[in-house]
Amino acid sequence: PFEGMPFQQMMNIPCELSLRRTAFGLRLARRPVAEIERLRGRRHVAAPGPLGASGNPLPELRTACFDLRADIEVGTATALVWRVSGNVLVLDVSRQRLIAGKAIIPVPLCEGRARLRLLADRCLLECFADDGLVYGAVPLLPAVGNAAGNGVTACGGEARIRELVADELVSAWMPGVSGQGAGR
């Protein structure tokens, strides 16, 4: 579905691995490398407050590449529905899992809050939850027509945004380097 792209496979965002102490002993945690900070472009910040079934708290986030951090109290909502570049992901609150097509990523709630970091590239969405203890990657199919927007809504009740910040990401390629046989 990515006609004309100069690749057959893909690489994930580089991550730093660490060990964290948990109630179950030491566990491996994964976080995007700090160098991602150098790729930040325009910032989008949603105001804290209610999140319902209508509206979009990030209406101007229309890019395919972004780094989003969310802290949402799920409240009475049964699901949080994320739209990412025309793709739909559903956070099932009662089962504490993010569903995207055939992919299911556990997203444990902490004190009734969903805390996620979503890194989107043109064809891949990477999800980090539980402070790096949970990771999952989901392919993003190209958006058709005008469906390329990004946002989140609550279904079955009301949730509350504590923090919702998204930074557009600029290309990591050096100016003038196309990535097609660049000899690197």
Short mmCIF file of C-alpha atoms in Angstrom, two decimals:
data_model
loop_
_atom_site.label_atom_id
_atom_site.label_comp_id
_atom_site.label_asym_id
_atom_site.label_seq_id
_atom_site.Cartn_x
_atom_site.Cartn_y
_atom_site.Cartn_z
CA PRO A 1 0.00 0.00 0.00
CA PHE A 2 3.03 2.34 0.09
CA GLU A 3 3.58 2.68 -3.63
CA GLY A 4 6.73 4.52 -4.61
CA MET A 5 8.34 4.29 -1.16
CA PRO A 6 12.08 3.45 -1.31
CA PHE A 7 11.91 0.50 1.10
CA GLN A 8 10.53 -2.99 1.49
CA GLN A 9 10.69 -3.31 5.27
CA MET A 10 11.02 -0.76 8.07
CA MET A 11 12.81 0.07 11.28
CA ASN A 12 11.23 1.18 14.52
CA ILE A 13 12.10 4.32 16.44
CA PRO A 14 15.45 3.74 18.21
CA CYS A 15 14.86 2.99 21.88
CA GLU A 16 16.83 2.91 25.08
CA LEU A 17 16.36 -0.21 27.19
CA SER A 18 16.55 -0.25 30.98
CA LEU A 19 15.63 -2.48 33.89
CA ARG A 20 12.86 -1.37 36.24
CA ARG A 21 11.90 -2.80 39.60
CA THR A 22 8.23 -3.81 39.73
CA ALA A 23 6.06 -5.82 42.12
CA PHE A 24 6.93 -8.83 39.94
CA GLY A 25 10.70 -8.28 40.01
CA LEU A 26 12.97 -6.69 37.43
CA ARG A 27 11.37 -5.96 34.07
CA LEU A 28 12.72 -4.58 30.81
CA ALA A 29 11.48 -1.09 29.91
CA ARG A 30 11.74 0.66 26.53
CA ARG A 31 11.73 4.40 25.81
CA PRO A 32 12.42 6.35 22.63
CA VAL A 33 15.95 7.74 22.56
CA ALA A 34 16.44 11.33 23.72
CA GLU A 35 17.62 12.33 20.23
CA ILE A 36 13.95 12.34 19.15
CA GLU A 37 13.82 15.74 20.88
CA ARG A 38 15.93 17.17 18.03
CA LEU A 39 13.19 16.32 15.53
CA ARG A 40 10.43 18.32 17.21
CA GLY A 41 8.52 20.78 15.10
CA ARG A 42 5.28 22.61 15.85
CA ARG A 43 3.69 21.78 19.22
CA HIS A 44 -0.03 21.16 19.74
CA VAL A 45 -1.44 21.32 23.28
CA ALA A 46 -5.01 20.43 24.23
CA ALA A 47 -6.55 22.26 27.14
CA PRO A 48 -7.17 20.12 30.24
CA GLY A 49 -10.83 19.33 30.68
CA PRO A 50 -13.70 17.08 29.61
CA LEU A 51 -13.34 14.70 26.68
CA GLY A 52 -16.56 13.50 25.10
CA ALA A 53 -17.80 11.80 21.95
CA SER A 54 -17.70 14.92 19.81
CA GLY A 55 -15.01 17.41 18.94
CA ASN A 56 -11.30 16.97 18.56
CA PRO A 57 -8.91 18.37 21.18
CA LEU A 58 -6.09 18.51 18.58
CA PRO A 59 -7.80 19.78 15.40
CA GLU A 60 -4.66 21.22 13.80
CA LEU A 61 -2.54 18.06 14.17
CA ARG A 62 -2.79 16.87 10.56
CA THR A 63 0.73 15.56 9.98
CA ALA A 64 1.63 11.88 9.52
CA CYS A 65 4.69 12.14 11.81
CA PHE A 66 4.25 13.12 15.45
CA ASP A 67 5.12 12.34 19.06
CA LEU A 68 2.05 12.45 21.32
CA ARG A 69 1.93 12.17 25.10
CA ALA A 70 -1.44 11.60 26.75
CA ASP A 71 -2.62 11.41 30.33
CA ILE A 72 -6.39 10.91 30.34
CA GLU A 73 -8.68 10.07 33.27
CA VAL A 74 -11.06 7.52 31.75
CA GLY A 75 -13.94 8.51 34.07
CA THR A 76 -17.21 6.93 32.88
CA ALA A 77 -15.98 6.32 29.32
CA THR A 78 -16.03 2.73 28.12
CA ALA A 79 -13.53 3.45 25.34
CA LEU A 80 -11.12 6.07 24.06
CA VAL A 81 -11.08 6.18 20.27
CA TRP A 82 -7.88 7.43 18.63
CA ARG A 83 -7.79 8.46 15.00
CA VAL A 84 -4.28 8.43 13.56
CA SER A 85 -3.81 9.33 9.90
CA GLY A 86 -7.14 7.78 8.95
CA ASN A 87 -6.66 4.67 11.11
CA VAL A 88 -8.82 3.90 14.16
CA LEU A 89 -7.49 2.55 17.45
CA VAL A 90 -9.77 1.76 20.37
CA LEU A 91 -8.66 1.70 23.99
CA ASP A 92 -11.13 -0.70 25.64
CA VAL A 93 -11.26 0.66 29.19
CA SER A 94 -12.68 -2.44 30.91
CA ARG A 95 -10.17 -4.81 29.28
CA GLN A 96 -7.33 -2.27 29.45
CA ARG A 97 -6.12 -2.90 25.93
CA LEU A 98 -5.60 -0.92 22.76
CA ILE A 99 -7.07 -2.55 19.66
CA ALA A 100 -5.88 -1.58 16.18
CA GLY A 101 -7.03 -3.96 13.47
CA LYS A 102 -5.64 -7.37 14.45
CA ALA A 103 -3.14 -5.90 16.93
CA ILE A 104 -3.93 -5.86 20.65
CA ILE A 105 -1.64 -3.96 23.03
CA PRO A 106 -2.19 -4.14 26.81
CA VAL A 107 -2.52 -0.65 28.28
CA PRO A 108 -2.78 -0.90 32.06
CA LEU A 109 -4.66 1.95 33.70
CA CYS A 110 -3.06 3.51 36.75
CA GLU A 111 -5.40 5.23 39.21
CA GLY A 112 -8.10 5.34 36.51
CA ARG A 113 -5.80 7.05 34.01
CA ALA A 114 -4.53 6.04 30.59
CA ARG A 115 -0.98 7.24 30.12
CA LEU A 116 0.35 6.71 26.61
CA ARG A 117 3.05 7.90 24.30
CA LEU A 118 2.28 7.45 20.62
CA LEU A 119 4.98 7.96 18.01
CA ALA A 120 3.61 8.01 14.47
CA ASP A 121 5.57 7.77 11.26
CA ARG A 122 4.03 7.54 7.82
CA CYS A 123 3.44 3.79 8.04
CA LEU A 124 3.97 2.81 11.68
CA LEU A 125 2.51 3.79 15.03
CA GLU A 126 4.50 2.86 18.12
CA CYS A 127 2.73 2.80 21.47
CA PHE A 128 4.52 3.06 24.83
CA ALA A 129 2.53 2.57 28.04
CA ASP A 130 3.07 1.81 31.73
CA ASP A 131 6.20 3.97 31.82
CA GLY A 132 7.92 1.90 29.12
CA LEU A 133 6.99 -1.56 30.42
CA VAL A 134 4.49 -1.99 27.57
CA TYR A 135 5.34 -1.52 23.90
CA GLY A 136 3.49 -2.29 20.70
CA ALA A 137 3.75 -1.34 17.04
CA VAL A 138 0.85 -1.05 14.62
CA PRO A 139 1.07 -0.60 10.84
CA LEU A 140 -0.67 2.53 9.57
CA LEU A 141 -2.35 2.18 6.22
CA PRO A 142 -2.38 5.27 4.03
CA ALA A 143 -5.40 7.54 4.57
CA VAL A 144 -7.92 7.77 1.77
CA GLY A 145 -9.30 11.15 0.80
CA ASN A 146 -9.82 13.56 3.69
CA ALA A 147 -9.41 11.02 6.51
CA ALA A 148 -5.87 12.00 7.50
CA GLY A 149 -6.69 13.88 10.74
CA ASN A 150 -5.54 12.85 14.20
CA GLY A 151 -7.45 13.03 17.46
CA VAL A 152 -9.15 11.27 20.34
CA THR A 153 -12.73 11.04 21.62
CA ALA A 154 -14.40 9.25 24.53
CA CYS A 155 -17.25 6.77 23.98
CA GLY A 156 -19.89 5.47 26.38
CA GLY A 157 -19.31 8.26 28.89
CA GLU A 158 -17.00 11.15 29.60
CA ALA A 159 -13.26 11.18 30.19
CA ARG A 160 -11.02 14.04 31.26
CA ILE A 161 -7.82 15.29 29.67
CA ARG A 162 -5.09 15.89 32.24
CA GLU A 163 -2.39 16.30 29.59
CA LEU A 164 -2.47 15.93 25.81
CA VAL A 165 0.56 17.25 23.93
CA ALA A 166 1.68 16.40 20.41
CA ASP A 167 4.82 17.55 18.65
CA GLU A 168 5.09 17.32 14.89
CA LEU A 169 8.27 15.51 13.88
CA VAL A 170 10.53 16.75 11.10
CA SER A 171 12.55 14.43 8.89
CA ALA A 172 15.64 12.79 10.35
CA TRP A 173 17.28 12.77 6.92
CA MET A 174 19.89 15.42 6.26
CA PRO A 175 18.84 18.05 3.70
CA GLY A 176 19.47 16.80 0.18
CA VAL A 177 19.65 13.12 1.22
CA SER A 178 16.76 11.18 -0.25
CA GLY A 179 17.32 7.90 1.54
CA GLN A 180 17.42 6.06 -1.79
CA GLY A 181 20.87 4.53 -1.87
CA ALA A 182 22.41 7.40 0.07
CA GLY A 183 25.45 5.28 0.81
CA ARG A 184 25.10 5.30 4.57
#
